[in-house]
Coordinates of C-alpha atoms and ligand atoms in Angstrom, one line a residue:
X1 CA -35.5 -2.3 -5.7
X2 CA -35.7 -5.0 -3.1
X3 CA -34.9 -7.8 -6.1
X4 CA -31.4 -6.2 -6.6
X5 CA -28.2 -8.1 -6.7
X6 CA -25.1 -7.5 -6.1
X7 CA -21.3 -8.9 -6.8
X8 CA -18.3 -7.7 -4.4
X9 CA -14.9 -8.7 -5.2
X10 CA -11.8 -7.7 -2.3
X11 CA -8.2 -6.8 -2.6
X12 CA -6.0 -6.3 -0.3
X13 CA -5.3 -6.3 3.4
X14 CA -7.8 -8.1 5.6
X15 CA -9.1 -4.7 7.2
X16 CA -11.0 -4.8 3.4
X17 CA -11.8 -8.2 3.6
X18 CA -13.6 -7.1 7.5
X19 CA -14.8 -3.9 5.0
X20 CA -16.7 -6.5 2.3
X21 CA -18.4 -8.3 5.0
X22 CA -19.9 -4.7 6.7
X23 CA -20.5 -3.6 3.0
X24 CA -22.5 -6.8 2.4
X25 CA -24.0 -6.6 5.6
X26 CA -25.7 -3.3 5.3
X27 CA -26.6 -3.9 1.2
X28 CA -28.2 -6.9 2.6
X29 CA -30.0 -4.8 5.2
X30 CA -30.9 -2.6 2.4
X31 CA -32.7 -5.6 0.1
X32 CA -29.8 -6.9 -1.9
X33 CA -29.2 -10.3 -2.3
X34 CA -25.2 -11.4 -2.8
X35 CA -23.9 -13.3 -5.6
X36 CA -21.2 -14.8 -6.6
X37 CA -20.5 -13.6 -10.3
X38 CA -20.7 -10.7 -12.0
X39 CA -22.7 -11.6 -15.0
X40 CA -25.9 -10.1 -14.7
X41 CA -25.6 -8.3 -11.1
X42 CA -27.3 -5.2 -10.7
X43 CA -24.2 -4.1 -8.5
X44 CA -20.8 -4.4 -9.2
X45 CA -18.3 -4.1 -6.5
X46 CA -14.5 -4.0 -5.9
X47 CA -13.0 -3.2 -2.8
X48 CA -9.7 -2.3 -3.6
X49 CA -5.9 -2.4 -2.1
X50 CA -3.6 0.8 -3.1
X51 CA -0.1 -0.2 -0.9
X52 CA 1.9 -1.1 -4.1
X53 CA 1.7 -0.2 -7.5
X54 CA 0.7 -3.5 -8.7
X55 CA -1.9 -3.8 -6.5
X56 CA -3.3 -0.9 -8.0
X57 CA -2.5 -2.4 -12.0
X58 CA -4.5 -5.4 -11.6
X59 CA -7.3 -3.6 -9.9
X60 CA -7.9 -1.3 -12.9
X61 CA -7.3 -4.7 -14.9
X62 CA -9.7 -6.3 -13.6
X63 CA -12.2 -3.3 -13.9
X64 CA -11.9 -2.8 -17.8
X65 CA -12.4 -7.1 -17.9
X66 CA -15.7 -6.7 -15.4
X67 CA -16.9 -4.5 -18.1
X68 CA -17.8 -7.5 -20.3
X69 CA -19.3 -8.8 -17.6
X70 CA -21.9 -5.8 -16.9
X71 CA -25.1 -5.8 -17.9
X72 CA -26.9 -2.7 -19.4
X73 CA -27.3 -0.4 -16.6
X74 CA -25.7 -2.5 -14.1
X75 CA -23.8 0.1 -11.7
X76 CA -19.7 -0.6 -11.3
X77 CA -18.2 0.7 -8.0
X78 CA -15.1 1.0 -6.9
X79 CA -14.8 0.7 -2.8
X80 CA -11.9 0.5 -0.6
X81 CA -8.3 2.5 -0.3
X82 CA -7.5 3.4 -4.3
X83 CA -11.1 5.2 -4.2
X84 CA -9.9 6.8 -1.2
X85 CA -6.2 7.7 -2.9
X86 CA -7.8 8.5 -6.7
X87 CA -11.4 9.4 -5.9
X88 CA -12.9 11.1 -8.7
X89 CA -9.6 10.4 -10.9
X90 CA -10.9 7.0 -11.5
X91 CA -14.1 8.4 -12.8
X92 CA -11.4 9.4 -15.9
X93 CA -9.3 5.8 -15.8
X94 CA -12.6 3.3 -16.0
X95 CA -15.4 5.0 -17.9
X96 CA -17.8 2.5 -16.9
X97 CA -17.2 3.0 -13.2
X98 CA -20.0 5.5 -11.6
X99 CA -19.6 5.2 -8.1
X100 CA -16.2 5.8 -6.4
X101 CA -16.7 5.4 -2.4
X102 CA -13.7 5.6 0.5
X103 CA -13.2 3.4 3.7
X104 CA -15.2 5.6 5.7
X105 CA -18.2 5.8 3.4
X106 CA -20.4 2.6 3.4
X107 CA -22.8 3.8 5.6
X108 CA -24.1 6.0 2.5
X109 CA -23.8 3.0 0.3
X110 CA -27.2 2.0 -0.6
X111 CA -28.0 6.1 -1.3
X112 CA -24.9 6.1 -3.4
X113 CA -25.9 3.6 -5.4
X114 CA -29.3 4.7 -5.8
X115 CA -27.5 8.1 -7.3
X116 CA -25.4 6.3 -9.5
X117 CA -28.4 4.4 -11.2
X118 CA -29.8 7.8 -11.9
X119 CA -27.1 8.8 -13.6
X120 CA -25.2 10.6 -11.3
X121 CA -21.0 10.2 -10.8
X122 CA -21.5 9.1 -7.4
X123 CA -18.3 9.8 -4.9
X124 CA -17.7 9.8 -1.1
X125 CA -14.0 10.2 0.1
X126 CA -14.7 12.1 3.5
X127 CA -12.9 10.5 6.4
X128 CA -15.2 10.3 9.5
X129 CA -13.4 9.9 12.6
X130 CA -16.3 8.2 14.7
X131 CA -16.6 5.7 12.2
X132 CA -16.9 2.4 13.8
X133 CA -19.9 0.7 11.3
X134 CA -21.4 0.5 14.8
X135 CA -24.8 -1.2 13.8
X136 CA -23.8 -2.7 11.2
X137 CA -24.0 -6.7 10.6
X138 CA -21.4 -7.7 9.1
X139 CA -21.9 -11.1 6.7
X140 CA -19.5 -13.4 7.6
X141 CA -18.0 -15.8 4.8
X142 CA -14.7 -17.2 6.7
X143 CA -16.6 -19.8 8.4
X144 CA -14.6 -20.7 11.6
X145 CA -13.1 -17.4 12.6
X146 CA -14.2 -13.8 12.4
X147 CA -12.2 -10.4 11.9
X148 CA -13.4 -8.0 14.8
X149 CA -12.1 -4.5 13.3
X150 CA -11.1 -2.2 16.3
X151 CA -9.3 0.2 14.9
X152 CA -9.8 2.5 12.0
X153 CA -6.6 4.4 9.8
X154 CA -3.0 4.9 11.4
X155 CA -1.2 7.6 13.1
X156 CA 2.3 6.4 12.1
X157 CA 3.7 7.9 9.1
X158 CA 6.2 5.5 7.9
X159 CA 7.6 7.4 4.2
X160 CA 6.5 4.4 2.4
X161 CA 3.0 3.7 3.0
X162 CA 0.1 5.2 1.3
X163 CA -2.4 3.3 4.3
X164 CA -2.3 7.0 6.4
X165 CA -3.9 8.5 2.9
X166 CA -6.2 5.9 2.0
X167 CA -7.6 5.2 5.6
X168 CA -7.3 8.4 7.6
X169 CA -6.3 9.2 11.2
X170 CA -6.5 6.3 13.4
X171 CA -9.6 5.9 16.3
X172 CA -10.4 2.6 18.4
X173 CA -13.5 1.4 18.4
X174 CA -15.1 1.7 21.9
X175 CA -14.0 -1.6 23.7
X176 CA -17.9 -2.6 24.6
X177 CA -18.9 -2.2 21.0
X178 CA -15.8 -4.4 20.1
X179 CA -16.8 -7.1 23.0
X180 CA -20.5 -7.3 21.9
X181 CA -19.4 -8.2 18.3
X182 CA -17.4 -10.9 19.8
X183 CA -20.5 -12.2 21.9
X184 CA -22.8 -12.2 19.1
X185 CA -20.1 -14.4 16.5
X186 CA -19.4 -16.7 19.7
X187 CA -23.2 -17.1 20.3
X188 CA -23.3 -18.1 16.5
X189 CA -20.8 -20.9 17.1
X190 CA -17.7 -18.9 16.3
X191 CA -14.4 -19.5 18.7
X192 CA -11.7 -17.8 17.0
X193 CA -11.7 -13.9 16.6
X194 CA -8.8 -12.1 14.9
X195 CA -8.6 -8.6 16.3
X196 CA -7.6 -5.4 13.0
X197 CA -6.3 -2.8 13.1
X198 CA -3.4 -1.3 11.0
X199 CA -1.3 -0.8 14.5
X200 CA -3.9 -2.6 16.6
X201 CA -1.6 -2.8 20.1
X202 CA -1.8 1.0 20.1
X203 CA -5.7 0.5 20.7
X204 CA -7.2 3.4 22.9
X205 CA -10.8 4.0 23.3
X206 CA -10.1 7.1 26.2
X207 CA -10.9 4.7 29.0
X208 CA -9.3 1.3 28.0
X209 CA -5.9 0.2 26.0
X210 CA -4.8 -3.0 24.5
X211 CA -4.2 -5.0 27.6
X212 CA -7.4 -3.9 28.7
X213 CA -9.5 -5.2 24.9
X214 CA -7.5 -8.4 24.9
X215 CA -8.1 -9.3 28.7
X216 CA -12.0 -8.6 28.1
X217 CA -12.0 -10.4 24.7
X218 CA -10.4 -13.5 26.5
X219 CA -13.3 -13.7 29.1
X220 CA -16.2 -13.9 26.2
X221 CA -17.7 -17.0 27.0
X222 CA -17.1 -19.8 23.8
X223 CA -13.8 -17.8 22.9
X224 CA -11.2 -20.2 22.4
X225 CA -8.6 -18.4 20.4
X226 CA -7.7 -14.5 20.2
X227 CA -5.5 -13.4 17.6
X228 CA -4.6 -9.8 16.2
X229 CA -3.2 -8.1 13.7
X230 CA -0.6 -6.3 12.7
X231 CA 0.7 -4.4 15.9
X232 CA 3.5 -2.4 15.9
X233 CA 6.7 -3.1 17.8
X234 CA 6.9 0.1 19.9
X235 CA 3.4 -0.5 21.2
X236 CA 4.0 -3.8 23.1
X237 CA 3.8 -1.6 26.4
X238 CA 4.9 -3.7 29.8
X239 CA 0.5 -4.1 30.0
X240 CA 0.1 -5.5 26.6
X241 CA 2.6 -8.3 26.7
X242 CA 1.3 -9.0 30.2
X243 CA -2.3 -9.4 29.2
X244 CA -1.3 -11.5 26.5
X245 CA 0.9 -14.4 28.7
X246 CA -2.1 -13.9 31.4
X247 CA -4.8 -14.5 28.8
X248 CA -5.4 -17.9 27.9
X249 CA -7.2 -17.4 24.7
X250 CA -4.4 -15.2 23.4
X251 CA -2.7 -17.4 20.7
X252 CA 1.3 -17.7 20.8
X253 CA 1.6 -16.2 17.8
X254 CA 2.5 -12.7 16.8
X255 CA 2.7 -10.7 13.1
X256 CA 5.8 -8.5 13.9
X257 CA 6.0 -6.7 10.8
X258 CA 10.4 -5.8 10.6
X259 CA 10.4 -4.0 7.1
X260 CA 14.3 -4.0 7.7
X261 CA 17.8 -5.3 9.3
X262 CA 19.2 -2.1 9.1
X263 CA 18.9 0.6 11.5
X264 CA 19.8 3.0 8.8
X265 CA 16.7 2.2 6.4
X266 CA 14.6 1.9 9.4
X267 CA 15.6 5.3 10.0
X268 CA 14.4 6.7 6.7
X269 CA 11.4 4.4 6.9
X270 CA 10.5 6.6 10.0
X271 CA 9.7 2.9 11.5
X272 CA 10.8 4.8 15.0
X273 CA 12.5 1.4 16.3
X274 CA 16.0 0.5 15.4
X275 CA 17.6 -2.8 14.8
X276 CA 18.7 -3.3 18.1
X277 CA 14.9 -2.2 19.9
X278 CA 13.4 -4.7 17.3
X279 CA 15.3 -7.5 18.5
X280 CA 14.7 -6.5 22.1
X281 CA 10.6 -6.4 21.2
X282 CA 11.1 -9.9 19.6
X283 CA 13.0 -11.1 22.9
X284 CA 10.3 -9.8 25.5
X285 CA 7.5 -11.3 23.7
X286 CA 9.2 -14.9 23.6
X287 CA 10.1 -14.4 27.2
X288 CA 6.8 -13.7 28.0
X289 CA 4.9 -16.3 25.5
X290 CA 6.9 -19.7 25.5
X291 CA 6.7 -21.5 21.9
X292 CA 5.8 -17.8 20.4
X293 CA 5.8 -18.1 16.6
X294 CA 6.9 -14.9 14.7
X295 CA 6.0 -13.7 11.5
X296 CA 6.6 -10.8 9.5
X297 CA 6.5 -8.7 6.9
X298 CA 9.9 -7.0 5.5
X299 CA 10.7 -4.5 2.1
X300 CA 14.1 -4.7 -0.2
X301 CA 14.9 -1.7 -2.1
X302 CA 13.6 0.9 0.1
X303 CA 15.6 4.1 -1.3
X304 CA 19.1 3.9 -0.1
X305 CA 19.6 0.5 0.7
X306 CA 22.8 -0.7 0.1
X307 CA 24.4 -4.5 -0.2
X308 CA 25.4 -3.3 3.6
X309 CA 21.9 -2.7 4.4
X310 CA 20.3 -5.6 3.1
X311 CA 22.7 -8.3 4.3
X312 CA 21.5 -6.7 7.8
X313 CA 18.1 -7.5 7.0
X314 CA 19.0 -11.1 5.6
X315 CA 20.9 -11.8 9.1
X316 CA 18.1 -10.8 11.2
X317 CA 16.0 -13.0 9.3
X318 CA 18.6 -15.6 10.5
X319 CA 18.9 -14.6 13.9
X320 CA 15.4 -14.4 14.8
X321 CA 14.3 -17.6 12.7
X322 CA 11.3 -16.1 11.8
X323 CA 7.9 -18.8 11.6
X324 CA 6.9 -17.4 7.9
X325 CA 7.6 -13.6 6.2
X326 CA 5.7 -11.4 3.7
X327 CA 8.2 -10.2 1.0
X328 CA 7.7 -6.9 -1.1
X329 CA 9.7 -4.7 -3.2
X330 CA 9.4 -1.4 -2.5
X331 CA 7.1 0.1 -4.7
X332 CA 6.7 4.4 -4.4
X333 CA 3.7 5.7 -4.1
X334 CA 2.3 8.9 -4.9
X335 CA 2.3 11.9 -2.1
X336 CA 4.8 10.1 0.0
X337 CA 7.8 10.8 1.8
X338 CA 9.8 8.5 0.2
X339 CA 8.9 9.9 -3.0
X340 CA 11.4 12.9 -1.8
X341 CA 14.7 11.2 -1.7
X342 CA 17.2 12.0 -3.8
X343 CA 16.7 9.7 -7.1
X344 CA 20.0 8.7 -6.7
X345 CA 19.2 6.5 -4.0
X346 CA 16.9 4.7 -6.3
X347 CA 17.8 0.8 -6.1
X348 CA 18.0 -0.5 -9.7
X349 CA 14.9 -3.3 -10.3
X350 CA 16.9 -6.0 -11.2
X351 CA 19.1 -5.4 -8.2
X352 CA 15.6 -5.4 -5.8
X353 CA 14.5 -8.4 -7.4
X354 CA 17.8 -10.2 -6.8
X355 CA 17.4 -9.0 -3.0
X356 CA 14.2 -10.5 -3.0
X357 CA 14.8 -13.7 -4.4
X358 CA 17.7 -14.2 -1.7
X359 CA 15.8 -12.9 0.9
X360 CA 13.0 -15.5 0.3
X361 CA 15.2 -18.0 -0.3
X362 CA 16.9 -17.2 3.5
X363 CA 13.6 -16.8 4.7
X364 CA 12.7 -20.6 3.4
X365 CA 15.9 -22.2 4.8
X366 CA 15.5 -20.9 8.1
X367 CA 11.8 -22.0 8.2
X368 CA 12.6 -25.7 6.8
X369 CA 15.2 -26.2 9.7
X370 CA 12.9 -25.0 12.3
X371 CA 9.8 -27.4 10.7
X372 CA 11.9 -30.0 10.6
X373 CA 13.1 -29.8 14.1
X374 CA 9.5 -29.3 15.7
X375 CA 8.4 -33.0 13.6
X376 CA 6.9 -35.1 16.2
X377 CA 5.4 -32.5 18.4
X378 CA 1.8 -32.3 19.5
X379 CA -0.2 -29.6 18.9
X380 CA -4.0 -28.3 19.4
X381 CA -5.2 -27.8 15.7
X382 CA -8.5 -25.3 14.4
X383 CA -9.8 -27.4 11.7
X384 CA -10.6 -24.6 9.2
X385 CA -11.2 -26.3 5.7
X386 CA -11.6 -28.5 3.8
X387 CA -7.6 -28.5 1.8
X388 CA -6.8 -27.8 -1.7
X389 CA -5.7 -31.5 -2.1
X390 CA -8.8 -33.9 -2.1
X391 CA -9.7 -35.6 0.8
X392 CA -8.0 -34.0 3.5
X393 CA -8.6 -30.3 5.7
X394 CA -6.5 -27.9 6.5
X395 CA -5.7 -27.6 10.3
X396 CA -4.3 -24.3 12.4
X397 CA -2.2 -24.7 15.7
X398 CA -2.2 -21.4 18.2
X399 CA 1.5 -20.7 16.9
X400 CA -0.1 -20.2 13.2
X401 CA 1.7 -23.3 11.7
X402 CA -0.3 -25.1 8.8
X403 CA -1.3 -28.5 9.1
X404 CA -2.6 -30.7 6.6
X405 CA -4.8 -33.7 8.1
X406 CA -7.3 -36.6 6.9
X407 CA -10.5 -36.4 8.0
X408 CA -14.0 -35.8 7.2
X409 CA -15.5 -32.0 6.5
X410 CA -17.8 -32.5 9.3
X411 CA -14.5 -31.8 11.7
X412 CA -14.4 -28.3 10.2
X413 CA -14.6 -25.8 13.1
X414 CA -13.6 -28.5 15.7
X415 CA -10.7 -29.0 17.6
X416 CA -8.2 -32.0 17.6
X417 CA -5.0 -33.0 18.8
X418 CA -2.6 -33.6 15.8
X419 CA 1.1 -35.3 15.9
X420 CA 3.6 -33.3 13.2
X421 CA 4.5 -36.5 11.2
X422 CA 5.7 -34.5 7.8
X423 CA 7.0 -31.1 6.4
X424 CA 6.9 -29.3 2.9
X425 CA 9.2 -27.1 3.9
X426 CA 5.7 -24.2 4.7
X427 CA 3.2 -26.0 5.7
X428 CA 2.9 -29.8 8.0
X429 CA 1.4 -33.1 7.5
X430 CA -0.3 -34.6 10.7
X431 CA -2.5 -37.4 12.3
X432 CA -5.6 -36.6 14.7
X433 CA -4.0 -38.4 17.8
X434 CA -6.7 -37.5 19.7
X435 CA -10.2 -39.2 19.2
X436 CA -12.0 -37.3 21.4
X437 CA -13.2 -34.5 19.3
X438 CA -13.8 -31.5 20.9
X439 CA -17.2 -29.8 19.3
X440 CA -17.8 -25.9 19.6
X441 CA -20.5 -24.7 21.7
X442 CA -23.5 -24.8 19.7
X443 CA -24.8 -21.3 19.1
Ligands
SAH1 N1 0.1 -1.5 9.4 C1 0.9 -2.6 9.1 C2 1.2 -2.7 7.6 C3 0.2 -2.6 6.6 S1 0.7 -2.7 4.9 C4 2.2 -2.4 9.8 O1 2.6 -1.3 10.1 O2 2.8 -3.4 10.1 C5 1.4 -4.3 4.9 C6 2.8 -4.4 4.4 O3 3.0 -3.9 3.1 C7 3.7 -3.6 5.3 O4 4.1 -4.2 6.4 C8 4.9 -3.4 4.3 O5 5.8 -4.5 4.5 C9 4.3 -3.5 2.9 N2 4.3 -2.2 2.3 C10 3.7 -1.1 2.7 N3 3.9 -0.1 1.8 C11 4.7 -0.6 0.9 C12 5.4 0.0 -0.3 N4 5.2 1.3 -0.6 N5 6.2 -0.8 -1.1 C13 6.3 -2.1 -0.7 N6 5.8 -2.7 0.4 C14 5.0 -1.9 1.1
SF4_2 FE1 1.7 2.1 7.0 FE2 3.4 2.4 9.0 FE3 0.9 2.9 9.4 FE4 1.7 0.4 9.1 S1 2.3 1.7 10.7 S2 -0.1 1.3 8.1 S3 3.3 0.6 7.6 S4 2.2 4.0 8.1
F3S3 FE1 -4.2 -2.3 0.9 FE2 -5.7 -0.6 2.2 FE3 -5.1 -2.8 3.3 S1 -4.0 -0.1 0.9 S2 -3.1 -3.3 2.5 S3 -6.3 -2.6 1.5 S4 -5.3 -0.8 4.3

């Protein structure tokens, strides 16, 4: 069947965007050739994101549209964390899908597939714990960066999150294995790698930590930019931070996911910091990393939270002046722990919804002040793309701000300096001050 095609569609977090690439990779290895509709492939593919409800409504929405798009005896698969959660349960929601397959499972892919097209209700939800897609060549798609995963599944168990069901205990990929991936996408031109895993600063391979993966990254020749994500604030050990102010390549940027003000909800999160030790992480990391930007990612109407609660988390947003934040409402998920509280800690919808719309709205004043203030700086962009608005590409310092700049798409991949001349509010406007375009090493 080496004339096969195939069509892969991804949700979710970018550990499954990392997953389509592998999963594209090793189809490709197997005689598959990608594209990029569904009409007409032999394969159809949806790698899938289970950490809120909704995420998990417009998955199976789109799966009862892809049926008009199959033709007879294509094969419909679903990949990714809600095969993991439902397994053969979706076999009963979409009656066209005939393989279901779990994070841990694409190196049985091609097989699978091959037992689905015989007729067969193809499934694979076993976790495998050495796991690494070691071998595997991953197809790229992002252009100027690549996602090195090097970690697989997560050992916290905070009572919201379905990621320890859908993904499995967490392992680190051996730190050589990890190094070598980022040789071979420097070789290929590549400068930027973003490092995954779901708490990715509590890496340990047996022999090396963090520290150790970030320091050894750094020194990859053609490496111009390290980035990871998300870490967890109790893992910034003394060695981590260290590594990152001593390693040039380390961007001065960090994803510091919060979830809450309140020491309260973080303690029925089973986050394991408070407030207080939060604040503290936030604190050594800017002493540590001048011109750090912070993001984050933060849930309203977590069981319990009160108007107490939540104007705790709407300060901190203040007081830390976070760069950018992701905002959820908390959505319960099936099997976990918050699932157990008492329903009359439920927060009503309308009164999460509220929360959110002032907590975004916090989140977006903060942000406009500090933009405005930092007009007129310098900064050493990425170019990464060409922008949604015609005629110009979208630019990336090390501290993760946006920047929208003239130019021509040949600059894509290069490096200029650019002068903050304008602000949405998000994202900037610049110039290229400097002329002298700095080319990546040709691979
Ligand atoms: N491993 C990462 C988070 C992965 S999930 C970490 O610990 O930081 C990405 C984000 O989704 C989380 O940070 C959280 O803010 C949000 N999230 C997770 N489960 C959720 C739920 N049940 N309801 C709403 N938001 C949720
Ligand atoms: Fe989920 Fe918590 Fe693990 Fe992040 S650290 S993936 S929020 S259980
Ligand atoms: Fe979603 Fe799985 Fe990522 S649940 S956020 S795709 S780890």
């Amino acid at each position: 069947m080496s004339s096969s095609t195939v069509y892969v569609e991804t949700y979710g977090c970018q550990m499954n965007v990392s997953d389509s690439e592998l999963i594209l990779g090793k189809l490709a290895d197997a005689g598959y050739s990608q594209v990029d509709s569904p009409d007409g492939a032999d394969v159809i593919l949806v790698n899938t994101c289970a950490i809120r409800d909704h995420a998990e409504q417009r998955v199976l929405g789109r799966l009862g549209e892809l049926k008009r798009h199959m033709k007879p005896g294509a094969v419909v698969g679903v990949a990714g964390c809600m095969a993991q959660r439902l397994g053969p349960r979706l076999f009963d929601r979409a009656k066209h899908v005939s393989l279901v397959i779990g994070p841990d499972g694409y190196r049985a892919l091609p097989d699978l597939i091959e037992r689905a097209r015989d007729g067969e209700r193809a499934t694979a939800v076993d976790f495998d714990l050495e796991e690494h897609y070691q071998g595997f060549s991953a197809r790229r798609f992002e252009g100027v960066k690549a996602w090195i995963p090097v970690q697989r599944g997560c050992d916290y168990r905070c009572t919201y999150c379905i990621v320890p069901t859908t993904r499995g205990p967490e392992r680190s990929r051996p730190l050589l294995d990890a190094v070598r991936e980022v040789e071979q996408v420097a070789e290929q031109g590549i400068t930027e790698v973003v490092l995954l895993g779901q708490t990715v600063n509590s890496y340990n391979d047996g022999s090396h930590d963090f520290a150790d993966l970030l320091r050894a990254v750094g020194r990859v020749d053609g490496i111009r930019r390290v980035r990871f994500t998300s870490p967890h604030p109790n893992d910034f050990s003394e060695r981590v931070i260290a590594a990152m102010a001593e390693t040039p390549e380390v961007c001065e940027h960090v994803h510091l996911p919060m979830q809450s003000g309140s020491s309260r909800v973080l303690k029925r999160m089973l986050r394991r910091y408070t407030r207080e030790q939060y604040f503290e992480c936030a604190d050594r990391l800017r002493a540590a990393i001048p011109g750090l930007g912070l993001t984050t990612d933060i849930i309203v109407g977590f069981p319990g939270e009160s108007d107490e609660d939540f104007a705790e988390t709407l300060s901190a947003v203040r007081e830390i002046g976070f760069n950018d934040a992701y905002t959820f409402k908390f959505s319960a998920r099936e099997g976990t722990a918050a699932t157990r509280f008492p329903s009359a800690d439920d927060v009503p919808d309308n009164v999460a919804s509220e929360r959110l719309a002032r907590l975004i709205a916090t989140m977006r004043a903060g942000a406009r002040r500090a933009n405005m203030a930092a007009l007129g700086q310098r900064h050493e962009v990425l170019v990464e793309k060409e922008a949604r608005r015609g005629g110009l590409l979208q630019a990336r310092t090390r501290d993760f701000k946006t920047v929208i700049i003239p130019g021509e798409p040949s600059l894509i991949g290069s490096y200029v300096t650019v002068e903050l001349t304008g602000t949405t509010g998000s994202t900037f406007t610049g110039t290229v001050t400097s002329e002298r375009v700095e080319l990546p090493l040709a691979g």
